[in-house]
Tab-separated table of N, CA, C and O in Angstrom:
chain	number	residue	atom	x	y	z
N	954	UNK	N	-66.987	-30.191	-127.000
N	954	UNK	CA	-66.235	-30.742	-126.517
N	954	UNK	C	-65.737	-29.265	-126.048
N	954	UNK	O	-64.505	-30.134	-124.699
N	955	UNK	N	-65.950	-27.864	-126.103
N	955	UNK	CA	-65.212	-27.637	-124.753
N	955	UNK	C	-66.268	-27.282	-123.597
N	955	UNK	O	-65.346	-27.829	-122.161
N	956	UNK	N	-67.586	-28.474	-122.821
N	956	UNK	CA	-67.262	-28.923	-122.180
N	956	UNK	C	-66.961	-29.712	-121.310
N	956	UNK	O	-66.015	-29.882	-120.415
N	957	UNK	N	-66.690	-30.461	-122.137
N	957	UNK	CA	-65.210	-31.835	-121.668
N	957	UNK	C	-63.942	-31.222	-121.125
N	957	UNK	O	-63.194	-31.346	-120.184
N	958	UNK	N	-63.362	-30.026	-121.943
N	958	UNK	CA	-61.844	-29.611	-121.745
N	958	UNK	C	-62.134	-28.625	-120.485
N	958	UNK	O	-61.384	-29.301	-119.543
N	959	UNK	N	-63.951	-28.155	-120.326
N	959	UNK	CA	-64.202	-26.621	-118.658
N	959	UNK	C	-63.856	-28.551	-117.720
N	959	UNK	O	-63.081	-28.126	-116.631
N	960	UNK	N	-64.319	-29.301	-117.646
N	960	UNK	CA	-64.368	-30.339	-116.816
N	960	UNK	C	-63.057	-30.645	-116.483
N	960	UNK	O	-63.023	-30.776	-115.206
N	961	UNK	N	-62.714	-30.542	-117.337
N	961	UNK	CA	-61.144	-31.663	-117.196
N	961	UNK	C	-59.907	-30.468	-117.309
N	961	UNK	O	-59.422	-30.581	-115.762
N	962	UNK	N	-60.058	-28.940	-117.259
N	962	UNK	CA	-59.288	-28.210	-117.080
N	962	UNK	C	-60.252	-27.715	-115.157
N	962	UNK	O	-59.070	-27.983	-113.988
N	963	UNK	N	-61.580	-27.773	-114.956
N	963	UNK	CA	-61.754	-27.848	-112.983
N	963	UNK	C	-60.855	-28.704	-112.363
N	963	UNK	O	-60.628	-28.579	-111.118
N	964	UNK	N	-60.517	-30.352	-112.828
N	964	UNK	CA	-60.298	-31.043	-112.088
N	964	UNK	C	-59.049	-30.954	-111.374
N	964	UNK	O	-58.639	-31.501	-110.954
N	965	UNK	N	-57.806	-30.297	-112.991
N	965	UNK	CA	-56.948	-30.411	-113.294
N	965	UNK	C	-56.435	-29.041	-112.201
N	965	UNK	O	-55.575	-29.113	-111.372
N	966	UNK	N	-57.790	-28.278	-111.718
N	966	UNK	CA	-57.054	-26.929	-110.888
N	966	UNK	C	-57.729	-27.435	-109.698
N	966	UNK	O	-56.703	-27.556	-108.656
N	967	UNK	N	-58.425	-28.633	-109.331
N	967	UNK	CA	-58.801	-28.907	-108.023
N	967	UNK	C	-57.606	-29.921	-107.556
N	967	UNK	O	-57.335	-29.685	-106.652
N	968	UNK	N	-57.210	-30.327	-108.310
N	968	UNK	CA	-55.446	-31.909	-108.324
N	968	UNK	C	-54.140	-30.483	-107.584
N	968	UNK	O	-53.569	-30.738	-106.712
N	969	UNK	N	-54.422	-29.963	-108.620
N	969	UNK	CA	-52.975	-29.321	-108.444
N	969	UNK	C	-53.342	-28.300	-107.101
N	969	UNK	O	-52.211	-27.547	-106.219
N	970	UNK	N	-54.865	-27.430	-106.997
N	970	UNK	CA	-55.426	-26.535	-105.394
N	970	UNK	C	-54.353	-27.354	-104.625
N	970	UNK	O	-53.776	-27.316	-103.508
N	971	UNK	N	-55.207	-28.547	-104.217
N	971	UNK	CA	-54.899	-29.735	-103.717
N	971	UNK	C	-53.000	-29.969	-103.103
N	971	UNK	O	-52.526	-30.160	-102.217
N	972	UNK	N	-52.336	-30.044	-104.748
N	972	UNK	CA	-50.861	-30.458	-104.048
N	972	UNK	C	-50.237	-29.000	-103.784
N	972	UNK	O	-49.532	-29.200	-102.968
N	973	UNK	N	-50.382	-27.981	-104.162
N	973	UNK	CA	-50.005	-26.422	-103.562
N	973	UNK	C	-50.512	-26.670	-102.039
N	973	UNK	O	-49.012	-26.299	-101.445
N	974	UNK	N	-52.297	-27.324	-101.434
N	974	UNK	CA	-52.509	-26.888	-100.391
N	974	UNK	C	-51.094	-28.564	-99.177
N	974	UNK	O	-50.712	-27.455	-97.924
N	975	UNK	N	-50.880	-29.571	-100.206
N	975	UNK	CA	-49.967	-29.955	-98.909
N	975	UNK	C	-48.834	-29.747	-99.156
N	975	UNK	O	-48.108	-30.209	-98.276
N	976	UNK	N	-48.134	-28.969	-100.045
N	976	UNK	CA	-46.715	-28.686	-100.398
N	976	UNK	C	-46.495	-27.168	-99.052
N	976	UNK	O	-46.286	-28.080	-98.668
N	977	UNK	N	-47.712	-26.099	-98.771
N	977	UNK	CA	-47.893	-25.565	-98.349
N	977	UNK	C	-47.517	-25.921	-96.239
N	977	UNK	O	-46.341	-25.552	-95.813
N	978	UNK	N	-48.018	-27.205	-96.276
N	978	UNK	CA	-48.367	-27.992	-94.889
N	978	UNK	C	-46.504	-28.940	-94.703
N	978	UNK	O	-46.812	-28.572	-93.698
N	979	UNK	N	-46.452	-29.064	-95.819
N	979	UNK	CA	-44.977	-29.465	-96.260
N	979	UNK	C	-43.932	-28.571	-94.992
N	979	UNK	O	-43.130	-29.233	-94.027
N	980	UNK	N	-44.157	-27.701	-95.870
N	980	UNK	CA	-43.735	-26.526	-95.465
N	980	UNK	C	-42.872	-26.624	-94.753
N	980	UNK	O	-42.005	-25.491	-93.542
N	981	UNK	N	-43.896	-25.911	-93.588
N	981	UNK	CA	-44.432	-25.222	-91.751
N	981	UNK	C	-44.285	-26.859	-91.613
N	981	UNK	O	-43.478	-27.010	-90.544
N	982	UNK	N	-44.473	-27.557	-91.427
N	982	UNK	CA	-44.040	-28.671	-91.003
N	982	UNK	C	-42.304	-29.057	-90.591
N	982	UNK	O	-41.318	-29.020	-89.961
N	983	UNK	N	-41.984	-28.945	-91.861
N	983	UNK	CA	-40.023	-28.303	-92.307
N	983	UNK	C	-39.695	-27.140	-91.732
N	983	UNK	O	-38.945	-27.259	-90.480
N	984	UNK	N	-40.540	-26.047	-91.361
N	984	UNK	CA	-39.634	-25.244	-90.953
N	984	UNK	C	-39.893	-24.952	-89.329
N	984	UNK	O	-39.338	-25.039	-88.711
N	985	UNK	N	-40.605	-26.185	-88.744
N	985	UNK	CA	-41.637	-26.240	-87.299
N	985	UNK	C	-40.694	-27.267	-86.664
N	985	UNK	O	-39.537	-26.920	-85.631
N	986	UNK	N	-39.120	-28.047	-87.608
N	986	UNK	CA	-38.681	-29.252	-87.483
N	986	UNK	C	-37.035	-28.399	-86.908
N	986	UNK	O	-36.527	-28.280	-85.706
N	987	UNK	N	-37.025	-27.329	-88.311
N	987	UNK	CA	-35.788	-27.368	-88.159
N	987	UNK	C	-35.712	-25.661	-86.460
N	987	UNK	O	-34.726	-25.226	-86.002
N	988	UNK	N	-37.005	-25.163	-86.726
N	988	UNK	CA	-36.939	-24.114	-85.061
N	988	UNK	C	-36.571	-24.758	-84.158
N	988	UNK	O	-35.903	-24.858	-83.304
N	989	UNK	N	-36.973	-26.723	-84.282
N	989	UNK	CA	-37.023	-27.537	-82.998
N	989	UNK	C	-35.259	-27.629	-82.738
N	989	UNK	O	-35.241	-27.270	-81.825
N	990	UNK	N	-34.625	-27.666	-83.952
N	990	UNK	CA	-33.198	-27.937	-83.892
N	990	UNK	C	-32.915	-27.150	-83.099
N	990	UNK	O	-31.588	-27.330	-82.615
N	991	UNK	N	-33.130	-25.989	-84.227
N	991	UNK	CA	-32.083	-24.436	-83.391
N	991	UNK	C	-32.201	-24.612	-81.802
N	991	UNK	O	-31.569	-23.839	-81.162
N	992	UNK	N	-33.976	-24.523	-81.591
N	992	UNK	CA	-33.860	-24.881	-79.566
N	992	UNK	C	-33.050	-25.595	-79.521
N	992	UNK	O	-32.341	-25.219	-78.333
N	993	UNK	N	-32.712	-26.611	-79.766
N	993	UNK	CA	-32.162	-27.912	-79.068
N	993	UNK	C	-31.087	-27.462	-79.246
N	993	UNK	O	-29.655	-27.991	-78.417
N	994	UNK	N	-30.223	-26.994	-80.085
N	994	UNK	CA	-28.606	-26.568	-80.435
N	994	UNK	C	-28.171	-25.322	-79.270
N	994	UNK	O	-27.535	-25.820	-78.942
N	995	UNK	N	-29.354	-24.469	-79.400
N	995	UNK	CA	-29.055	-23.702	-78.368
N	995	UNK	C	-28.600	-24.128	-77.170
N	995	UNK	O	-28.098	-23.677	-76.208
N	996	UNK	N	-29.657	-25.089	-76.303
N	996	UNK	CA	-29.687	-25.303	-75.510
N	996	UNK	C	-28.619	-26.259	-74.750
N	996	UNK	O	-27.735	-26.631	-74.160
N	997	UNK	N	-27.806	-26.898	-75.391
N	997	UNK	CA	-27.161	-28.093	-75.586
N	997	UNK	C	-25.757	-27.196	-75.380
N	997	UNK	O	-24.981	-27.572	-75.237
N	998	UNK	N	-25.582	-26.053	-76.444
N	998	UNK	CA	-24.490	-24.915	-76.646
N	998	UNK	C	-24.719	-24.676	-75.288
N	998	UNK	O	-23.284	-23.906	-74.792
N	999	UNK	N	-25.516	-24.395	-74.589
N	999	UNK	CA	-25.901	-23.452	-72.885
N	999	UNK	C	-25.045	-24.363	-72.369
N	999	UNK	O	-24.155	-24.213	-71.037
N	1000	UNK	N	-25.383	-26.263	-72.294
N	1000	UNK	CA	-25.144	-27.079	-71.305
N	1000	UNK	C	-23.581	-26.982	-71.538
N	1000	UNK	O	-22.322	-27.061	-70.557
N	1001	UNK	N	-23.093	-26.804	-73.350
N	1001	UNK	CA	-21.303	-27.157	-72.640
N	1001	UNK	C	-21.076	-26.197	-72.108
N	1001	UNK	O	-19.383	-26.300	-72.196
N	1002	UNK	N	-21.370	-24.951	-72.456
N	1002	UNK	CA	-20.332	-23.635	-71.519
N	1002	UNK	C	-20.750	-23.760	-70.547
N	1002	UNK	O	-19.252	-23.700	-70.112
N	1003	UNK	N	-21.736	-24.259	-69.214
N	1003	UNK	CA	-21.471	-24.572	-68.212
N	1003	UNK	C	-20.573	-25.420	-67.776
N	1003	UNK	O	-20.207	-25.572	-66.745
N	1004	UNK	N	-20.066	-26.537	-68.645
N	1004	UNK	CA	-19.198	-28.238	-68.548
N	1004	UNK	C	-18.281	-27.680	-68.117
N	1004	UNK	O	-17.102	-27.913	-68.488
N	1005	UNK	N	-17.542	-27.052	-69.743
N	1005	UNK	CA	-16.325	-26.289	-70.304
N	1005	UNK	C	-15.803	-25.482	-68.378
N	1005	UNK	O	-15.176	-24.595	-68.481
N	1006	UNK	N	-17.218	-24.256	-68.097
N	1006	UNK	CA	-16.798	-23.567	-67.041
N	1006	UNK	C	-16.915	-24.373	-65.940
N	1006	UNK	O	-15.635	-24.178	-64.581
N	1007	UNK	N	-17.181	-25.416	-65.926
N	1007	UNK	CA	-17.284	-26.319	-64.371
N	1007	UNK	C	-15.974	-27.536	-65.007
N	1007	UNK	O	-14.847	-26.728	-63.591
N	1008	UNK	N	-15.488	-27.683	-66.252
N	1008	UNK	CA	-13.823	-27.880	-65.869
N	1008	UNK	C	-12.757	-27.166	-65.722
N	1008	UNK	O	-11.960	-27.212	-64.934
N	1009	UNK	N	-13.320	-25.943	-66.055
N	1009	UNK	CA	-12.389	-24.508	-66.027
N	1009	UNK	C	-12.378	-24.617	-64.281
N	1009	UNK	O	-10.804	-24.703	-63.638
N	1010	UNK	N	-12.717	-24.745	-63.901
N	1010	UNK	CA	-13.624	-24.088	-61.541
N	1010	UNK	C	-12.189	-25.965	-60.976
N	1010	UNK	O	-11.545	-25.184	-60.593
N	1011	UNK	N	-12.991	-27.350	-61.988
N	1011	UNK	CA	-12.586	-28.188	-61.171
N	1011	UNK	C	-11.234	-28.424	-61.207
N	1011	UNK	O	-10.241	-29.477	-61.094
N	1012	UNK	N	-9.818	-27.674	-62.302
N	1012	UNK	CA	-9.058	-28.267	-63.103
N	1012	UNK	C	-7.690	-26.780	-61.984
N	1012	UNK	O	-6.466	-26.911	-62.479
N	1013	UNK	N	-8.483	-25.924	-61.347
N	1013	UNK	CA	-7.499	-25.214	-61.212
N	1013	UNK	C	-7.166	-25.528	-59.584
N	1013	UNK	O	-7.132	-26.223	-59.316
N	1014	UNK	N	-5.634	-25.240	-59.823
N	1014	UNK	CA	-4.929	-26.030	-58.444
N	1014	UNK	C	-5.453	-26.206	-57.091
N	1014	UNK	O	-4.818	-26.931	-56.478
N	1015	UNK	N	-6.063	-24.797	-56.841
N	1015	UNK	CA	-6.345	-24.317	-55.701
N	1015	UNK	C	-7.211	-25.749	-55.573
N	1015	UNK	O	-7.992	-26.155	-54.615
N	1016	UNK	N	-8.698	-26.614	-56.591
N	1016	UNK	CA	-9.590	-27.120	-55.859
N	1016	UNK	C	-8.649	-28.528	-56.594
N	1016	UNK	O	-8.856	-29.431	-55.171
N	1017	UNK	N	-7.286	-28.753	-56.900
N	1017	UNK	CA	-7.055	-29.466	-56.963
N	1017	UNK	C	-5.901	-30.362	-55.873
N	1017	UNK	O	-6.253	-31.508	-55.482
N	1018	UNK	N	-5.253	-29.639	-55.335
N	1018	UNK	CA	-4.500	-29.851	-54.395
N	1018	UNK	C	-5.232	-30.436	-53.034
N	1018	UNK	O	-4.248	-30.717	-52.720
N	1019	UNK	N	-6.185	-29.467	-52.580
N	1019	UNK	CA	-6.205	-30.332	-51.044
N	1019	UNK	C	-6.848	-31.541	-51.364
N	1019	UNK	O	-7.034	-32.965	-50.588
N	1020	UNK	N	-7.121	-32.138	-52.749
N	1020	UNK	CA	-7.904	-33.909	-53.275
N	1020	UNK	C	-6.281	-34.750	-53.513
N	1020	UNK	O	-6.087	-35.590	-52.416
N	1021	UNK	N	-5.358	-34.198	-53.683
N	1021	UNK	CA	-3.858	-34.750	-54.328
N	1021	UNK	C	-3.685	-34.985	-52.613
N	1021	UNK	O	-2.758	-36.161	-52.195
N	1022	UNK	N	-3.720	-34.156	-51.662
N	1022	UNK	CA	-3.362	-34.017	-50.902
N	1022	UNK	C	-3.432	-34.983	-49.025
N	1022	UNK	O	-3.098	-35.732	-48.794
N	1023	UNK	N	-5.181	-35.135	-48.733
N	1023	UNK	CA	-5.973	-36.201	-48.811
N	1023	UNK	C	-5.565	-37.779	-49.293
N	1023	UNK	O	-5.365	-39.223	-48.864
N	1024	UNK	N	-5.013	-37.759	-50.751
N	1024	UNK	CA	-5.364	-39.251	-51.107
N	1024	UNK	C	-3.541	-39.337	-51.461
N	1024	UNK	O	-3.026	-39.927	-52.253
N	1025	UNK	N	-2.593	-38.877	-50.789
N	1025	UNK	CA	-1.466	-38.604	-50.828
N	1025	UNK	C	-0.590	-40.117	-50.342
N	1025	UNK	O	0.224	-40.661	-51.194
N	1026	UNK	N	-0.665	-40.589	-50.113
N	1026	UNK	CA	-0.584	-42.224	-48.577
N	1026	UNK	C	-1.135	-42.875	-49.915
N	1026	UNK	O	-0.736	-43.530	-50.409
N	1027	UNK	N	-2.684	-43.130	-50.322
N	1027	UNK	CA	-2.352	-44.103	-51.292
N	1027	UNK	C	-2.428	-44.315	-51.918
N	1027	UNK	O	-2.135	-44.832	-53.036
N	1028	UNK	N	-2.142	-42.873	-52.711
N	1028	UNK	CA	-1.337	-42.906	-54.689
N	1028	UNK	C	0.163	-42.758	-54.491
N	1028	UNK	O	0.561	-43.252	-55.566
N	1029	UNK	N	0.435	-42.373	-53.169
N	1029	UNK	CA	2.504	-42.776	-53.179
N	1029	UNK	C	2.844	-42.043	-53.660
N	1029	UNK	O	4.069	-42.343	-54.904
N	1030	UNK	N	2.501	-40.786	-53.623
N	1030	UNK	CA	2.868	-39.777	-55.013
N	1030	UNK	C	3.409	-38.346	-53.641
N	1030	UNK	O	3.281	-39.071	-52.673
N	1031	UNK	N	3.927	-37.551	-54.280
N	1031	UNK	CA	4.979	-36.708	-53.380
N	1031	UNK	C	4.881	-35.998	-54.884
N	1031	UNK	O	4.792	-35.518	-55.995
N	1032	UNK	N	4.857	-34.256	-54.049
N	1032	UNK	CA	5.810	-33.292	-54.863
N	1032	UNK	C	6.577	-33.130	-55.787
N	1032	UNK	O	8.052	-34.022	-54.565
N	1033	UNK	N	6.575	-32.625	-56.902
N	1033	UNK	CA	8.168	-32.787	-57.367
N	1033	UNK	C	8.980	-31.761	-56.880
N	1033	UNK	O	8.801	-30.779	-56.363
N	1034	UNK	N	10.387	-32.852	-56.752
N	1034	UNK	CA	11.554	-31.861	-56.117
N	1034	UNK	C	12.380	-31.379	-58.282
N	1034	UNK	O	12.142	-31.814	-58.548
N	1035	UNK	N	12.863	-30.440	-57.280
N	1035	UNK	CA	13.835	-29.386	-58.058
N	1035	UNK	C	15.157	-30.698	-58.536
N	1035	UNK	O	15.185	-30.332	-59.774
N	1036	UNK	N	16.084	-31.629	-57.301
N	1036	UNK	CA	16.656	-32.166	-58.327
N	1036	UNK	C	16.086	-33.466	-59.304
N	1036	UNK	O	17.029	-33.895	-59.685
N	1037	UNK	N	14.734	-33.831	-59.469
N	1037	UNK	CA	14.337	-34.504	-60.188
N	1037	UNK	C	14.362	-33.679	-61.636
N	1037	UNK	O	14.731	-34.742	-62.737
N	1038	UNK	N	14.532	-33.020	-61.900
N	1038	UNK	CA	14.807	-32.401	-63.464
N	1038	UNK	C	15.814	-32.303	-63.642
N	1038	UNK	O	17.128	-31.726	-65.044
N	1039	UNK	N	16.713	-32.150	-63.022
N	1039	UNK	CA	18.392	-32.683	-62.959
N	1039	UNK	C	18.876	-31.133	-63.321
N	1039	UNK	O	18.188	-30.216	-62.526
N	1040	UNK	N	20.315	-30.873	-63.468
N	1040	UNK	CA	20.654	-29.119	-63.746
N	1040	UNK	C	21.582	-29.208	-64.556
N	1040	UNK	O	22.145	-29.752	-65.779
N	1041	UNK	N	22.292	-28.021	-64.583
N	1041	UNK	CA	22.929	-27.906	-65.944
N	1041	UNK	C	24.347	-28.846	-66.109
N	1041	UNK	O	25.242	-28.883	-67.333
N	1042	UNK	N	24.558	-29.082	-65.031
N	1042	UNK	CA	26.163	-29.690	-65.170
N	1042	UNK	C	25.731	-30.840	-65.420
N	1042	UNK	O	26.897	-31.453	-65.999
N	1043	UNK	N	24.664	-31.601	-65.307
N	1043	UNK	CA	24.258	-32.930	-65.800
N	1043	UNK	C	24.273	-33.114	-67.870
N	1043	UNK	O	24.821	-34.067	-67.952
N	1044	UNK	N	24.414	-31.977	-68.269
N	1044	UNK	CA	24.383	-32.496	-69.273
N	1044	UNK	C	25.108	-32.585	-70.089
N	1044	UNK	O	26.841	-31.825	-69.563
N	1045	UNK	N	24.697	-32.805	-71.162
N	1045	UNK	CA	26.892	-33.225	-72.048
N	1045	UNK	C	27.387	-32.565	-72.251
N	1045	UNK	O	26.561	-31.297	-72.807
N	1046	UNK	N	28.408	-31.871	-72.727
N	1046	UNK	CA	29.144	-31.377	-72.923
N	1046	UNK	C	29.088	-31.383	-74.413
N	1046	UNK	O	29.266	-31.958	-75.053
N	1047	UNK	N	29.198	-29.576	-75.454
N	1047	UNK	CA	29.733	-29.862	-76.246
N	1047	UNK	C	30.282	-30.241	-77.570
N	1047	UNK	O	31.960	-31.041	-76.432
N	1048	UNK	N	30.440	-31.838	-78.619
N	1048	UNK	CA	31.732	-31.837	-78.774
N	1048	UNK	C	33.208	-31.077	-79.951
N	1048	UNK	O	32.869	-30.254	-79.651
N	1049	UNK	N	34.282	-31.524	-78.484
N	1049	UNK	CA	35.091	-31.027	-79.332
N	1049	UNK	C	35.203	-30.714	-81.164
N	1049	UNK	O	34.863	-30.978	-81.754
N	1050	UNK	N	35.857	-29.609	-82.074
N	1050	UNK	CA	35.784	-29.510	-82.787
N	1050	UNK	C	37.374	-30.778	-83.706
N	1050	UNK	O	37.748	-31.260	-83.054
N	1051	UNK	N	36.919	-30.903	-84.804
N	1051	UNK	CA	37.705	-32.016	-84.976
N	1051	UNK	C	38.935	-31.150	-85.003
N	1051	UNK	O	39.240	-30.448	-85.227
N	1052	UNK	N	40.490	-32.175	-85.311
N	1052	UNK	CA	41.223	-32.130	-85.772
N	1052	UNK	C	41.416	-31.848	-86.895
N	1052	UNK	O	41.826	-32.428	-87.840
N	1053	UNK	N	41.355	-30.110	-87.349
N	1053	UNK	CA	41.779	-30.173	-89.149
N	1053	UNK	C	42.867	-30.488	-89.336
N	1053	UNK	O	43.582	-30.711	-91.020
N	1054	UNK	N	44.169	-29.952	-88.520
N	1054	UNK	CA	45.829	-30.989	-89.395
N	1054	UNK	C	46.071	-31.890	-89.394
N	1054	UNK	O	46.215	-31.735	-90.392
N	1055	UNK	N	45.410	-32.274	-88.210
N	1055	UNK	CA	45.479	-33.955	-87.795
N	1055	UNK	C	45.187	-34.474	-89.921
N	1055	UNK	O	45.145	-35.211	-90.377
N	1056	UNK	N	43.366	-34.167	-89.970
N	1056	UNK	CA	42.654	-34.723	-91.433
N	1056	UNK	C	43.524	-34.729	-92.563
N	1056	UNK	O	43.427	-35.143	-93.501
N	1057	UNK	N	43.960	-32.640	-92.631
N	1057	UNK	CA	44.849	-32.396	-93.955
N	1057	UNK	C	45.955	-33.928	-94.416
N	1057	UNK	O	46.295	-33.876	-94.830
N	1058	UNK	N	46.597	-34.282	-93.143
N	1058	UNK	CA	48.119	-34.357	-92.977
N	1058	UNK	C	47.640	-35.771	-93.506
N	1058	UNK	O	47.854	-35.889	-94.301
N	1059	UNK	N	46.526	-36.509	-93.218
N	1059	UNK	CA	46.066	-37.926	-93.062
N	1059	UNK	C	46.081	-37.896	-94.788
N	1059	UNK	O	46.413	-38.758	-95.762
N	1060	UNK	N	44.355	-37.191	-95.489
N	1060	UNK	CA	44.395	-36.955	-97.436
N	1060	UNK	C	45.850	-35.892	-97.714
N	1060	UNK	O	45.868	-37.306	-98.562
N	1061	UNK	N	46.595	-35.433	-97.333
N	1061	UNK	CA	47.806	-35.677	-97.974
N	1061	UNK	C	48.434	-36.562	-97.957
N	1061	UNK	O	49.247	-37.391	-99.422
N	1062	UNK	N	48.743	-37.565	-97.407
N	1062	UNK	CA	49.232	-39.172	-97.170
N	1062	UNK	C	48.908	-39.945	-97.989
N	1062	UNK	O	49.485	-40.748	-98.724
N	1063	UNK	N	47.780	-39.620	-97.958
N	1063	UNK	CA	46.538	-40.792	-99.251
N	1063	UNK	C	46.482	-40.015	-100.750
N	1063	UNK	O	46.665	-41.269	-100.921
N	1064	UNK	N	46.901	-38.872	-100.045
N	1064	UNK	CA	46.758	-38.730	-102.014
N	1064	UNK	C	48.686	-38.890	-101.910
N	1064	UNK	O	48.845	-39.474	-103.482
N	1065	UNK	N	49.043	-39.104	-101.569
N	1065	UNK	CA	50.547	-39.221	-101.765
N	1065	UNK	C	50.299	-40.431	-102.030
N	1065	UNK	O	52.245	-41.699	-102.552
N	1066	UNK	N	49.907	-41.646	-101.891
N	1066	UNK	CA	50.000	-43.029	-101.318
N	1066	UNK	C	50.405	-44.114	-100.114
N	1066	UNK	O	50.810	-45.279	-100.142
N	1067	UNK	N	50.007	-43.502	-99.058
N	1067	UNK	CA	51.041	-43.363	-97.987
N	1067	UNK	C	50.173	-43.880	-97.267
N	1067	UNK	O	48.692	-42.789	-97.193
N	1068	UNK	N	49.755	-45.094	-97.039
N	1068	UNK	CA	48.660	-45.344	-96.475
N	1068	UNK	C	48.553	-45.258	-94.272
N	1068	UNK	O	49.131	-46.190	-94.418
N	1069	UNK	N	48.103	-44.816	-93.548
N	1069	UNK	CA	49.005	-44.627	-92.784
N	1069	UNK	C	48.348	-45.803	-91.561
N	1069	UNK	O	48.327	-46.422	-90.267
N	1070	UNK	N	46.525	-46.594	-92.339
N	1070	UNK	CA	46.715	-47.841	-90.758
N	1070	UNK	C	47.203	-48.741	-91.261
N	1070	UNK	O	47.496	-49.723	-90.202
N	1071	UNK	N	47.997	-48.749	-92.563
N	1071	UNK	CA	49.362	-50.002	-93.640
N	1071	UNK	C	49.774	-50.280	-91.902
N	1071	UNK	O	50.261	-50.931	-91.654
N	1072	UNK	N	50.319	-48.973	-91.921
N	1072	UNK	CA	52.033	-48.878	-90.788
N	1072	UNK	C	51.490	-49.327	-89.144
N	1072	UNK	O	51.538	-49.905	-88.314
N	1073	UNK	N	50.080	-48.896	-89.109
N	1073	UNK	CA	49.281	-49.326	-87.503
N	1073	UNK	C	49.475	-50.479	-87.613
N	1073	UNK	O	49.847	-51.624	-86.748
N	1074	UNK	N	49.013	-51.170	-88.880
N	1074	UNK	CA	49.033	-52.784	-88.393
N	1074	UNK	C	50.478	-53.159	-88.569
N	1074	UNK	O	50.101	-54.759	-87.917
N	1075	UNK	N	51.436	-52.656	-89.117
N	1075	UNK	CA	52.448	-53.658	-89.380
N	1075	UNK	C	53.017	-54.045	-88.293
N	1075	UNK	O	53.016	-54.456	-87.782
N	1076	UNK	N	52.848	-51.855	-87.272
N	1076	UNK	CA	53.596	-52.286	-85.674
N	1076	UNK	C	52.842	-53.105	-85.403
N	1076	UNK	O	53.798	-53.652	-84.034
N	1077	UNK	N	51.640	-53.868	-84.843
N	1077	UNK	CA	51.421	-54.077	-84.241
N	1077	UNK	C	51.077	-55.858	-84.680
N	1077	UNK	O	50.717	-57.211	-83.808
N	1078	UNK	N	51.798	-56.307	-85.681
N	1078	UNK	CA	52.135	-57.493	-86.386
N	1078	UNK	C	50.772	-57.823	-87.141
N	1078	UNK	O	50.588	-58.831	-87.027
N	1079	UNK	N	49.918	-57.317	-87.430
N	1079	UNK	CA	48.506	-57.571	-88.460
N	1079	UNK	C	48.876	-57.799	-89.601
N	1079	UNK	O	49.658	-56.284	-90.445
N	1080	UNK	N	48.193	-58.931	-90.570
N	1080	UNK	CA	48.674	-58.474	-91.623
N	1080	UNK	C	47.253	-57.790	-92.825
N	1080	UNK	O	46.052	-58.648	-92.082
C-alpha cells in the first residue's frame, strides 16, 4: 500500500514539476512580448513627436506664404483686406427703449374698458 502511495506521489510530483516548468516559460514569453510592445510604443511615440514637430514647422506663416504666392493665380485667392471684415458703423444700433408712458396709458385705457384698437378700426371703417 505504501509502495503504491509512493509511486503515486512521485508521479504527481513529476507532473507538478513539469507544470511549474511550463508556467515559468510561459511567463518569460509574456514578459518578452511586453518588453517588445513597450519598445514599439516608445518608437511610435518618438515618430509621433517628430511628426508634430514637422507639422509645427510646416504650419508657420513663413513656410506657407511662399506656397500661397506661387499658387495665388491658379487658386484665385488674394490676401484678406480690412474692408472685408466690416466697420463699426455697419453694426446695427441698439433698439430704442420702449415708451413706458404710452404703455401705461394703454393699460389704463384697457382697464377702464376702452379698447384703442376699436377706435382705430372705426376710423378706418373696418368692423
